[in-house]
Short mmCIF file of C-alpha atoms in Angstrom, two decimals:
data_model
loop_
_atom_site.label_atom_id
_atom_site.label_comp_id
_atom_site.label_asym_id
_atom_site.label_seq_id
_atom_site.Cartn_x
_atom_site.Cartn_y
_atom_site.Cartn_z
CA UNK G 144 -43.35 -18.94 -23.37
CA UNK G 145 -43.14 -20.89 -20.22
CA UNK G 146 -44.89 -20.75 -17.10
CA UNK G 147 -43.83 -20.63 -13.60
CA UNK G 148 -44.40 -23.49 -11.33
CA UNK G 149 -46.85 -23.52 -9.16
CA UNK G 150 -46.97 -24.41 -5.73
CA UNK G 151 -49.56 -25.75 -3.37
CA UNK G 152 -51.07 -23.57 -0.37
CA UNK G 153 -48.91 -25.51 2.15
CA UNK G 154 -46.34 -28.51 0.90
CA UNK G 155 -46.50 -30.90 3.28
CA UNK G 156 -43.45 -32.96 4.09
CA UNK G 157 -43.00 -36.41 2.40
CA UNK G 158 -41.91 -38.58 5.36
CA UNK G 159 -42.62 -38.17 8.94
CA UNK G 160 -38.61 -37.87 9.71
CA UNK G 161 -38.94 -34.57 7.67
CA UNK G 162 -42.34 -33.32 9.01
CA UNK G 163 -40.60 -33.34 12.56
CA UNK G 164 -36.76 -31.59 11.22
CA UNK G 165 -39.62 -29.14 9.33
CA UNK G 166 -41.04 -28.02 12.73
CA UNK G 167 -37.51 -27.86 14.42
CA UNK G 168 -36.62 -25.23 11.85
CA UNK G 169 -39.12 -23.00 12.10
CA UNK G 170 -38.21 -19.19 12.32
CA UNK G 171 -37.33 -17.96 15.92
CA UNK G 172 -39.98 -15.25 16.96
CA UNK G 173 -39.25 -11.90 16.80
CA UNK G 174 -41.56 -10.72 19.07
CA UNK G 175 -43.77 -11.46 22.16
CA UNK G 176 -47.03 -11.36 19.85
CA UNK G 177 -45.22 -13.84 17.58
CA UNK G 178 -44.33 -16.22 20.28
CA UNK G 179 -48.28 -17.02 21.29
CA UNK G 180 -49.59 -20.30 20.59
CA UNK G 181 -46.88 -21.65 18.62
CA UNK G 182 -46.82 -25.59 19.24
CA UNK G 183 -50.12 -27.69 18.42
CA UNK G 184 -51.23 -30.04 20.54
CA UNK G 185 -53.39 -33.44 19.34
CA UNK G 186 -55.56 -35.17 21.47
CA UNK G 187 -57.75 -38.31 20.78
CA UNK G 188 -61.48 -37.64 21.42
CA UNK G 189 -65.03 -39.35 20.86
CA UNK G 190 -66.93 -37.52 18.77
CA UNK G 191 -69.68 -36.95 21.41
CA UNK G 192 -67.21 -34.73 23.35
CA UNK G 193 -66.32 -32.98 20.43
CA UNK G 194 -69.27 -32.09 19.63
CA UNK G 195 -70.34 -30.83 23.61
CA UNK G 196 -67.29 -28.68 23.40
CA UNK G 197 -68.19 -27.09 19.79
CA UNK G 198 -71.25 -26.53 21.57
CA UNK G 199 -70.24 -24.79 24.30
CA UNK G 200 -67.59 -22.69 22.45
CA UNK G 201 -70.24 -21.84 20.21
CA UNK G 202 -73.34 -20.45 23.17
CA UNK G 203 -70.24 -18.71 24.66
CA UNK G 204 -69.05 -16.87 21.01
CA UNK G 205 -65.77 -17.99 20.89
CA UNK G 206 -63.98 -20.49 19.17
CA UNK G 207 -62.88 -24.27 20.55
CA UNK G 208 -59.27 -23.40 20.19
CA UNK G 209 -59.54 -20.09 22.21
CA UNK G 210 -61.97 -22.23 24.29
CA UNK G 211 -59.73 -24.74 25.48
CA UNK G 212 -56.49 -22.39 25.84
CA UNK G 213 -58.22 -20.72 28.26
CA UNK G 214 -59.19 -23.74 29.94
CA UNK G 215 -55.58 -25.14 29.62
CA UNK G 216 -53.79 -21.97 30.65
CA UNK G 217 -56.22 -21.72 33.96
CA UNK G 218 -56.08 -25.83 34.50
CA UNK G 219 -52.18 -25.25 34.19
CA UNK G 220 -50.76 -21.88 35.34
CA UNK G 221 -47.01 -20.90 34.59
CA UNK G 222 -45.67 -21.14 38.22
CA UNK G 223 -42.18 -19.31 37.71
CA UNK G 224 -41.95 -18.91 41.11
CA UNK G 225 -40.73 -21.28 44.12
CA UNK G 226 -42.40 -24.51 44.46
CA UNK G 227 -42.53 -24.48 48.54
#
């Protein structure tokens, strides 16, 4: 009797030249709802602001990511219209 092989949660490229050609192939969304928050975004902080924002996110019930989309996506607004 064999067994099957078993595969981690999430295999995780072994270079960083195939970690980046991993996240150019990922599946093309098929819907609006799958097209949300699909790129993820790194940003160096002290831990001092890390923890004010967990903080905040926290009093205000919501999580940091939600947190700071919100605050991106009002910060930055999609301006599809004319720049003049």
């Amino acid at each position: 009797m064999t067994r099957p092989v078993r595969r981690g949660f999430a295999a995780r490229p072994a270079s960083p030249d195939d970690w980046v050609k991993t996240a150019e192939a990922a599946p093309i969304p098929t819907s609006s709802a799958d097209a949300v928050f699909t790129a993820r975004l790194t940003i160096d902080i002290t831990p001092a602001l890390r923890g004010r924002i967990k903080i905040i996110a926290f009093q205000h019930g919501q999580t940091v990511a939600d947190m700071l989309r919100a605050l991106l996506a009002r910060e930055f607004p999609d301006d599809t219209g004319d720049p003049t």
